[in-house]
C-alpha cells in the first residue's frame, strides 16, 4: 500500500470512492465531481497535505483516504491550530480489515501534530467540521454516522475515547400534525413572520461552511412595536435529494432573547417555519442537538421533532 498526499488529479478517484464506500444514510450521493471538489477542496484553509490517500500499488486503485483539518477558534474568525479534526475517513470495502484505516489515522495525526495540534477529534463535532458541510451528516457533518461503520470499535483500537454524540432530530412535514393550543393561536394574531435572505452578523466560519448552500433567516416580530421575540435560520439540504428522494431543510440557531423566554415564542417560530417550508414542497426538516441540551430537545419535541439518528465523535490527545 502506498500512502501519499493529495494531487490535483485525485478528485475523480475520491468522488468515485465516496460512492463505493456505503457511507450510510447521512452521506449524500449522486452528486457530480465538481460538487465534491466544492465541498471537500475549495475552502480557503484547504491544504493538500491534510488529505492522504492509500493506493494499492499492484492495481493502482484508491483503497481509502483520510482528511484532516482544524476546528475554529472561539470567535469563529480563524482556525485554531491546536485543535485537530479528522473530517473524513473511508476505506473501500475490498480493502477493509487490513489496517489501512488505522494507517490513515496515524498519518492524519502526524500531519495535525506537525501543524501544532495537541488533540484530535475524529468526526469534527457539532459545527466544528471544516469540510463536507452540505454533503455529509445532513444539516451538518457533526460526527460520523453510527450505522455506516463500526466506529466505536475502530477508534477504540486506534486509542481514541468516545467524545460527543450529536442527536439528529427530524420532523416529517407530510405525516405529522401541528400541535394546537390557545397560546399558539394568540401568538399568530400578535406576531409577524419576517424572512430575509441576507445573512446578518454571521462569522467567517459560517461563510466558509454554509456559504455555498441556500440559507434564510426567520424572525418573529411583535406587531405592536416590531420587537424581535424569536429568530432562527434554515440551510438547504438539496444535495441529499438523490439519496433521500425528498426535499429537506436544516434548522439551526433558534434564539429567543433572555427577557422573552418561556412564552412559547420559539415553538411558535419553529411551527411557522415548518408551515412555510411545507408550502414550498419541503418534506423533511432536521436539526442537530447535543443530548445535554435539554431545553433545546424539549423545544424540538414540542414542535413534533423526533430523534432519528446519532453522529459520533472520538477524541485523542496528541
Ligand atoms: C471504519 C473504516 C474506515 C475502517 O477501515 P479499515 O481499514 O477496515 O480498519 P482497520 O483494518 O484499520 O481496523 C482496525 C481495527 O478496527 C476495528 N474494526 C474495524 N472495522 C470493524 C468492523 N467492521 N467490526 C468490528 N471492528 C472493526 C477492529 O478492532 C480492527 O482491528 P482487527 O481487524 O485487528 O480486529 C471502514 O470500515 C470504512 O471506511 N467505513 C465507512 C467509512 C465512512 O462511513 N466514512 C464516512 C465519514 S467521511
CSV table of C-alpha atoms and ligand atoms in Angstrom, one decimal:
chain,number,residue,atom,x,y,z
A,1,UNK,CA,0.0,0.0,0.0
A,2,UNK,CA,1.3,3.4,-1.0
A,3,UNK,CA,0.3,6.4,1.2
A,4,UNK,CA,0.7,9.9,-0.3
A,5,UNK,CA,-0.9,13.4,0.0
A,6,UNK,CA,-3.5,14.7,-2.4
A,7,UNK,CA,-2.7,15.6,-6.0
A,8,UNK,CA,-4.7,17.8,-8.3
A,9,UNK,CA,-5.8,14.9,-10.4
A,10,UNK,CA,-7.3,13.0,-7.5
A,11,UNK,CA,-10.9,14.3,-7.1
A,12,UNK,CA,-12.5,12.0,-9.7
A,13,UNK,CA,-11.0,9.0,-7.8
A,14,UNK,CA,-12.1,10.3,-4.4
A,15,UNK,CA,-15.6,11.1,-5.8
A,16,UNK,CA,-15.8,7.5,-7.1
A,17,UNK,CA,-14.5,6.1,-3.8
A,18,UNK,CA,-17.2,8.1,-1.9
A,19,UNK,CA,-19.9,6.4,-3.9
A,20,UNK,CA,-18.4,2.9,-3.4
A,21,UNK,CA,-17.9,3.0,0.3
A,22,UNK,CA,-21.5,2.6,1.6
A,23,UNK,CA,-21.2,5.7,3.8
A,24,UNK,CA,-24.7,5.2,5.3
A,25,UNK,CA,-27.9,7.3,5.3
A,26,UNK,CA,-26.2,10.5,6.4
A,27,UNK,CA,-23.9,10.8,3.3
A,28,UNK,CA,-25.3,12.5,0.1
A,29,UNK,CA,-24.8,10.5,-3.1
A,30,UNK,CA,-25.4,11.1,-6.8
A,31,UNK,CA,-23.7,14.5,-6.9
A,32,UNK,CA,-21.0,15.4,-9.5
A,33,UNK,CA,-17.3,15.5,-9.1
A,34,UNK,CA,-17.4,19.4,-9.2
A,35,UNK,CA,-19.7,19.3,-6.2
A,36,UNK,CA,-17.3,17.0,-4.4
A,37,UNK,CA,-14.4,19.4,-5.1
A,38,UNK,CA,-16.5,22.4,-3.9
A,39,UNK,CA,-17.3,20.8,-0.5
A,40,UNK,CA,-14.0,18.9,0.0
A,41,UNK,CA,-11.3,21.1,-1.5
A,42,UNK,CA,-12.5,24.7,-2.1
A,43,UNK,CA,-12.3,26.1,1.5
A,44,UNK,CA,-9.8,28.9,2.0
A,45,UNK,CA,-7.9,26.8,4.5
A,46,UNK,CA,-7.8,23.7,2.2
A,47,UNK,CA,-4.3,22.1,2.4
A,48,UNK,CA,-3.4,19.3,0.0
A,49,UNK,CA,-1.2,17.8,2.7
A,50,UNK,CA,-4.2,17.3,5.0
A,51,UNK,CA,-5.8,14.8,2.7
A,52,UNK,CA,-3.9,11.5,2.5
A,53,UNK,CA,-4.7,8.6,0.1
A,54,UNK,CA,-4.0,4.9,0.4
A,55,UNK,CA,-3.2,3.4,-3.1
A,56,UNK,CA,-2.9,-0.3,-3.9
A,57,UNK,CA,0.4,-0.3,-5.8
A,58,UNK,CA,-0.4,-3.5,-7.7
A,59,UNK,CA,-3.7,-2.4,-9.2
A,60,UNK,CA,-3.3,1.4,-8.9
A,61,UNK,CA,-6.8,1.5,-7.1
A,62,UNK,CA,-7.5,4.1,-4.4
A,63,UNK,CA,-8.1,2.0,-1.3
A,64,UNK,CA,-9.0,4.8,1.1
A,65,UNK,CA,-8.5,8.4,2.2
A,66,UNK,CA,-8.4,10.4,5.3
A,67,UNK,CA,-9.0,14.2,5.5
A,68,UNK,CA,-7.6,16.1,8.5
A,69,UNK,CA,-8.4,19.8,9.4
A,70,UNK,CA,-8.8,22.1,12.3
A,71,UNK,CA,-11.6,23.4,14.4
A,72,UNK,CA,-12.4,27.1,14.5
A,73,UNK,CA,-11.3,29.4,17.3
A,74,UNK,CA,-13.9,30.6,19.9
A,75,UNK,CA,-14.7,33.8,17.9
A,76,UNK,CA,-15.1,31.7,14.7
A,77,UNK,CA,-12.8,34.1,12.9
A,78,UNK,CA,-9.9,31.7,12.1
A,79,UNK,CA,-8.7,28.2,12.6
A,80,UNK,CA,-7.5,27.0,16.0
A,81,UNK,CA,-4.4,25.0,15.0
A,82,UNK,CA,-4.2,23.4,18.5
A,83,UNK,CA,-7.5,21.5,17.8
A,84,UNK,CA,-7.1,19.0,15.1
A,85,UNK,CA,-10.0,17.2,13.4
A,86,UNK,CA,-10.4,14.1,11.2
A,87,UNK,CA,-13.1,15.4,8.9
A,88,UNK,CA,-13.4,12.4,6.6
A,89,UNK,CA,-12.2,8.8,6.6
A,90,UNK,CA,-13.1,5.9,4.3
A,91,UNK,CA,-11.7,2.6,3.1
A,92,UNK,CA,-13.1,0.8,0.1
A,93,UNK,CA,-15.0,-2.4,1.2
A,94,UNK,CA,-12.5,-4.6,-0.7
A,95,UNK,CA,-9.6,-3.3,1.4
A,96,UNK,CA,-11.2,-3.3,4.9
A,97,UNK,CA,-9.7,-5.1,8.0
A,98,UNK,CA,-6.2,-4.7,6.6
A,99,UNK,CA,-5.2,-1.9,8.9
A,100,UNK,CA,-5.4,0.7,6.2
A,101,UNK,CA,-7.9,2.8,8.2
A,102,UNK,CA,-5.6,2.7,11.2
A,103,UNK,CA,-2.6,3.7,9.0
A,104,UNK,CA,-4.5,6.6,7.5
A,105,UNK,CA,-5.5,7.8,11.0
A,106,UNK,CA,-1.8,7.7,12.1
A,107,UNK,CA,-0.9,9.8,9.0
A,108,UNK,CA,-3.6,12.3,9.8
A,109,UNK,CA,-2.3,12.6,13.4
A,110,UNK,CA,1.3,13.2,12.1
A,111,UNK,CA,0.0,16.0,9.8
A,112,UNK,CA,-2.0,17.6,12.6
A,113,UNK,CA,0.9,17.4,15.1
A,114,UNK,CA,3.2,19.0,12.5
A,115,UNK,CA,0.8,22.0,12.3
A,116,UNK,CA,0.6,22.4,16.1
A,117,UNK,CA,-2.4,20.4,17.2
A,118,UNK,CA,-2.3,18.9,20.7
A,119,UNK,CA,-5.6,17.0,20.3
A,120,UNK,CA,-7.7,15.5,17.6
A,121,UNK,CA,-11.5,14.9,17.4
A,122,UNK,CA,-12.4,12.4,14.7
A,123,UNK,CA,-15.8,13.4,13.2
A,124,UNK,CA,-15.3,17.1,14.0
A,125,UNK,CA,-18.3,17.6,16.3
A,126,UNK,CA,-21.2,20.0,16.3
A,127,UNK,CA,-20.4,22.8,13.9
A,128,UNK,CA,-16.6,22.0,14.1
A,129,UNK,CA,-16.1,20.1,10.9
A,130,UNK,CA,-14.4,22.4,8.4
A,131,UNK,CA,-15.2,20.2,5.3
A,132,UNK,CA,-18.1,18.3,3.8
A,133,UNK,CA,-20.9,20.6,5.2
A,134,UNK,CA,-23.6,20.1,2.5
A,135,UNK,CA,-22.7,16.5,1.6
A,136,UNK,CA,-22.2,14.6,4.9
A,137,UNK,CA,-24.2,14.4,8.1
A,138,UNK,CA,-27.4,16.1,6.8
A,139,UNK,CA,-27.6,19.6,8.1
A,140,UNK,CA,-24.0,19.5,9.3
A,141,UNK,CA,-21.1,16.9,9.4
A,142,UNK,CA,-21.3,16.9,13.2
A,143,UNK,CA,-19.8,13.4,13.5
A,144,UNK,CA,-19.6,10.0,11.9
A,145,UNK,CA,-22.8,8.1,11.2
A,146,UNK,CA,-23.4,5.3,13.7
A,147,UNK,CA,-24.9,2.9,11.2
A,148,UNK,CA,-22.2,3.2,8.5
A,149,UNK,CA,-19.2,1.6,10.2
A,150,UNK,CA,-18.0,0.0,13.5
A,151,UNK,CA,-16.7,3.5,14.6
A,152,UNK,CA,-16.6,2.8,18.3
A,153,UNK,CA,-14.5,-0.4,17.9
A,154,UNK,CA,-12.4,1.1,15.2
A,155,UNK,CA,-11.5,4.3,17.1
A,156,UNK,CA,-11.0,2.4,20.4
A,157,UNK,CA,-8.4,0.2,18.7
A,158,UNK,CA,-6.8,3.4,17.4
A,159,UNK,CA,-6.5,4.7,21.0
A,160,UNK,CA,-9.4,7.2,20.9
A,161,UNK,CA,-12.0,7.8,23.6
A,162,UNK,CA,-15.7,8.4,22.8
A,163,UNK,CA,-16.3,12.2,22.7
A,164,UNK,CA,-19.6,13.7,21.7
A,165,UNK,CA,-22.8,12.2,20.5
A,166,UNK,CA,-24.9,14.6,18.3
A,167,UNK,CA,-28.6,13.8,18.1
A,168,UNK,CA,-30.3,14.1,14.7
A,169,UNK,CA,-33.9,15.3,15.2
A,170,UNK,CA,-36.3,15.2,12.3
A,171,UNK,CA,-39.9,16.1,11.5
A,172,UNK,CA,-41.8,14.6,8.6
A,173,UNK,CA,-43.8,17.5,7.4
A,174,UNK,CA,-46.2,15.3,5.4
A,175,UNK,CA,-47.3,12.9,8.1
A,176,UNK,CA,-47.0,15.0,11.3
A,177,UNK,CA,-49.7,17.4,12.5
A,178,UNK,CA,-49.1,20.8,14.3
A,179,UNK,CA,-49.9,21.0,18.0
A,180,UNK,CA,-52.8,23.4,18.7
A,181,UNK,CA,-53.2,25.5,21.9
A,182,UNK,CA,-54.5,28.8,22.9
A,183,UNK,CA,-51.0,30.3,23.3
A,184,UNK,CA,-50.1,29.5,19.7
A,185,UNK,CA,-53.3,30.9,18.4
A,186,UNK,CA,-52.7,34.1,20.4
A,187,UNK,CA,-49.1,34.4,19.0
A,188,UNK,CA,-50.3,34.0,15.5
A,189,UNK,CA,-52.6,37.1,16.0
A,190,UNK,CA,-49.9,39.2,17.6
A,191,UNK,CA,-46.7,38.3,15.8
A,192,UNK,CA,-45.4,38.8,12.2
A,193,UNK,CA,-43.0,36.4,10.5
A,194,UNK,CA,-40.2,38.2,8.7
A,195,UNK,CA,-38.0,36.3,6.3
A,196,UNK,CA,-34.7,37.6,4.9
A,197,UNK,CA,-32.1,36.0,2.6
A,198,UNK,CA,-29.2,38.2,3.7
A,199,UNK,CA,-27.0,36.7,6.4
A,200,UNK,CA,-26.7,39.0,9.4
A,201,UNK,CA,-23.7,39.1,11.6
A,202,UNK,CA,-22.5,35.6,10.5
A,203,UNK,CA,-18.9,34.6,11.3
A,204,UNK,CA,-16.1,33.7,8.9
A,205,UNK,CA,-16.6,30.1,9.9
A,206,UNK,CA,-20.3,30.3,8.9
A,207,UNK,CA,-19.4,31.7,5.4
A,208,UNK,CA,-16.8,29.0,4.7
A,209,UNK,CA,-19.0,26.2,5.8
A,210,UNK,CA,-22.5,27.3,4.7
A,211,UNK,CA,-21.7,30.0,2.1
A,212,UNK,CA,-22.3,27.6,-0.8
A,213,UNK,CA,-25.7,26.5,0.5
A,214,UNK,CA,-29.1,28.2,0.4
A,215,UNK,CA,-30.0,29.9,3.7
A,216,UNK,CA,-32.8,32.0,5.0
A,217,UNK,CA,-33.3,33.9,8.3
A,218,UNK,CA,-36.7,33.8,10.0
A,219,UNK,CA,-37.7,36.3,12.7
A,220,UNK,CA,-40.9,36.7,14.7
A,221,UNK,CA,-41.7,40.4,15.3
A,222,UNK,CA,-44.3,41.7,17.7
A,223,UNK,CA,-46.9,43.6,15.5
A,224,UNK,CA,-47.3,46.3,18.1
A,225,UNK,CA,-43.7,47.5,18.4
A,226,UNK,CA,-41.5,45.5,16.0
A,227,UNK,CA,-39.6,43.8,18.7
A,228,UNK,CA,-37.9,40.5,17.6
A,229,UNK,CA,-39.0,37.8,20.0
A,230,UNK,CA,-37.5,34.8,18.3
A,231,UNK,CA,-35.1,34.1,15.4
A,232,UNK,CA,-33.7,31.1,13.5
A,233,UNK,CA,-32.0,30.1,10.3
A,234,UNK,CA,-32.6,27.4,7.7
A,235,UNK,CA,-30.0,25.7,5.5
A,236,UNK,CA,-31.0,24.0,2.3
A,237,UNK,CA,-30.0,20.3,2.0
A,238,UNK,CA,-30.8,19.8,-1.7
A,239,UNK,CA,-27.7,17.7,-2.3
A,240,UNK,CA,-29.4,14.9,-0.3
A,241,UNK,CA,-32.4,14.7,-2.7
A,242,UNK,CA,-30.9,11.9,-4.9
A,243,UNK,CA,-30.2,9.8,-1.8
A,244,UNK,CA,-33.4,10.5,0.3
A,245,UNK,CA,-35.8,11.2,-2.5
A,246,UNK,CA,-37.3,14.2,-0.7
A,247,UNK,CA,-36.6,17.9,-0.3
A,248,UNK,CA,-35.2,18.6,3.2
A,249,UNK,CA,-34.0,21.6,5.1
A,250,UNK,CA,-32.0,22.0,8.3
A,251,UNK,CA,-32.9,24.4,11.1
A,252,UNK,CA,-30.3,26.0,13.3
A,253,UNK,CA,-29.6,28.9,15.6
A,254,UNK,CA,-33.1,29.1,17.2
A,255,UNK,CA,-32.7,32.0,19.6
A,256,UNK,CA,-35.1,33.9,21.9
A,257,UNK,CA,-33.8,36.9,23.9
A,258,UNK,CA,-33.5,36.2,27.6
A,259,UNK,CA,-36.4,38.6,28.5
A,260,UNK,CA,-38.7,36.8,26.1
A,261,UNK,CA,-38.2,33.2,27.2
A,262,UNK,CA,-40.9,30.8,28.4
A,263,UNK,CA,-43.6,32.4,26.4
A,264,UNK,CA,-43.8,29.8,23.7
A,265,UNK,CA,-42.2,32.1,21.0
A,266,UNK,CA,-39.5,29.5,20.0
A,267,UNK,CA,-42.2,26.8,19.5
A,268,UNK,CA,-44.3,29.3,17.5
A,269,UNK,CA,-41.4,30.2,15.3
A,270,UNK,CA,-40.5,26.5,14.6
A,271,UNK,CA,-44.1,25.7,13.7
A,272,UNK,CA,-44.3,28.7,11.5
A,273,UNK,CA,-41.0,27.8,9.7
A,274,UNK,CA,-42.3,24.2,9.2
A,275,UNK,CA,-45.7,25.5,7.8
A,276,UNK,CA,-43.9,27.8,5.3
A,277,UNK,CA,-41.5,25.0,4.2
A,278,UNK,CA,-44.3,22.6,3.7
A,279,UNK,CA,-45.9,25.1,1.4
A,280,UNK,CA,-42.6,25.1,-0.6
A,281,UNK,CA,-42.7,21.2,-1.0
A,282,UNK,CA,-40.1,20.5,1.7
A,283,UNK,CA,-41.0,17.2,3.3
A,284,UNK,CA,-38.3,16.8,5.9
A,285,UNK,CA,-36.9,19.2,8.5
A,286,UNK,CA,-33.8,18.4,10.5
A,287,UNK,CA,-31.9,19.8,13.5
A,288,UNK,CA,-28.7,18.7,15.3
A,289,UNK,CA,-28.7,18.9,19.1
A,290,UNK,CA,-26.3,17.7,21.9
A,291,UNK,CA,-28.1,15.3,24.3
A,292,UNK,CA,-27.1,17.6,27.3
A,293,UNK,CA,-29.1,20.5,25.8
A,294,UNK,CA,-32.4,19.6,27.4
A,295,UNK,CA,-34.2,22.9,26.8
A,296,UNK,CA,-33.5,22.7,23.0
A,297,UNK,CA,-34.5,19.0,23.0
A,298,UNK,CA,-37.8,19.8,24.7
A,299,UNK,CA,-38.4,22.6,22.3
A,300,UNK,CA,-38.0,20.5,19.2
A,301,UNK,CA,-40.0,17.8,20.9
A,302,UNK,CA,-42.9,20.3,21.4
A,303,UNK,CA,-42.7,21.0,17.7
A,304,UNK,CA,-43.1,17.3,16.8
A,305,UNK,CA,-39.5,16.5,16.0
A,306,UNK,CA,-38.2,13.0,16.9
A,307,UNK,CA,-34.7,11.7,17.4
A,308,UNK,CA,-33.9,9.6,14.3
A,309,UNK,CA,-30.2,9.1,14.4
A,310,UNK,CA,-26.9,9.9,16.1
A,311,UNK,CA,-23.5,11.1,14.9
A,312,UNK,CA,-20.4,10.2,16.9
A,313,UNK,CA,-17.1,11.8,17.6
A,314,UNK,CA,-13.9,10.4,19.2
A,315,UNK,CA,-11.0,12.2,20.8
A,316,UNK,CA,-7.4,11.6,21.3
A,317,UNK,CA,-4.7,13.7,22.9
A,318,UNK,CA,-1.6,14.1,20.7
B,1,LIG,C1,-14.2,2.5,9.6
B,1,LIG,C2,-13.3,2.1,8.4
B,1,LIG,C3,-12.6,3.4,8.0
B,1,LIG,C4,-12.3,1.1,9.0
B,1,LIG,O1,-11.3,0.9,8.0
B,1,LIG,P1,-10.3,-0.5,8.0
B,1,LIG,O2,-9.2,-0.2,7.1
B,1,LIG,O3,-11.2,-1.6,7.7
B,1,LIG,O4,-9.9,-0.5,9.5
B,1,LIG,P2,-8.6,-1.4,10.1
B,1,LIG,O5,-8.4,-2.6,9.3
B,1,LIG,O6,-7.5,-0.4,10.3
B,1,LIG,O7,-9.3,-1.8,11.5
B,1,LIG,C5,-8.6,-1.6,12.8
B,1,LIG,C6,-9.5,-2.2,13.9
B,1,LIG,O8,-10.7,-1.5,14.0
B,1,LIG,C7,-11.8,-2.4,14.4
B,1,LIG,N1,-12.7,-2.6,13.3
B,1,LIG,C8,-12.6,-2.1,12.0
B,1,LIG,N2,-13.8,-2.5,11.3
B,1,LIG,C9,-14.5,-3.2,12.1
B,1,LIG,C10,-15.8,-3.9,12.0
B,1,LIG,N3,-16.5,-3.8,10.8
B,1,LIG,N4,-16.3,-4.5,13.1
B,1,LIG,C11,-15.6,-4.6,14.2
B,1,LIG,N5,-14.4,-4.0,14.4
B,1,LIG,C12,-13.9,-3.3,13.4
B,1,LIG,C13,-11.0,-3.8,14.7
B,1,LIG,O9,-10.6,-3.8,16.0
B,1,LIG,C14,-9.8,-3.7,13.7
B,1,LIG,O10,-8.8,-4.5,14.1
B,1,LIG,P3,-8.8,-6.1,13.7
B,1,LIG,O11,-9.1,-6.1,12.2
B,1,LIG,O12,-7.4,-6.5,14.1
B,1,LIG,O13,-9.9,-6.7,14.5
B,1,LIG,C15,-14.1,1.5,7.3
B,1,LIG,O14,-14.9,0.5,7.8
B,1,LIG,C16,-14.9,2.4,6.5
B,1,LIG,O15,-14.4,3.1,5.5
B,1,LIG,N6,-16.2,2.5,6.7
B,1,LIG,C17,-17.1,3.6,6.1
B,1,LIG,C18,-16.5,4.9,6.5
B,1,LIG,C19,-17.5,6.1,6.4
B,1,LIG,O16,-18.7,5.9,6.6
B,1,LIG,N7,-16.9,7.3,6.3
B,1,LIG,C20,-17.8,8.5,6.3
B,1,LIG,C21,-17.2,9.6,7.0
B,1,LIG,S1,-16.4,10.7,5.9
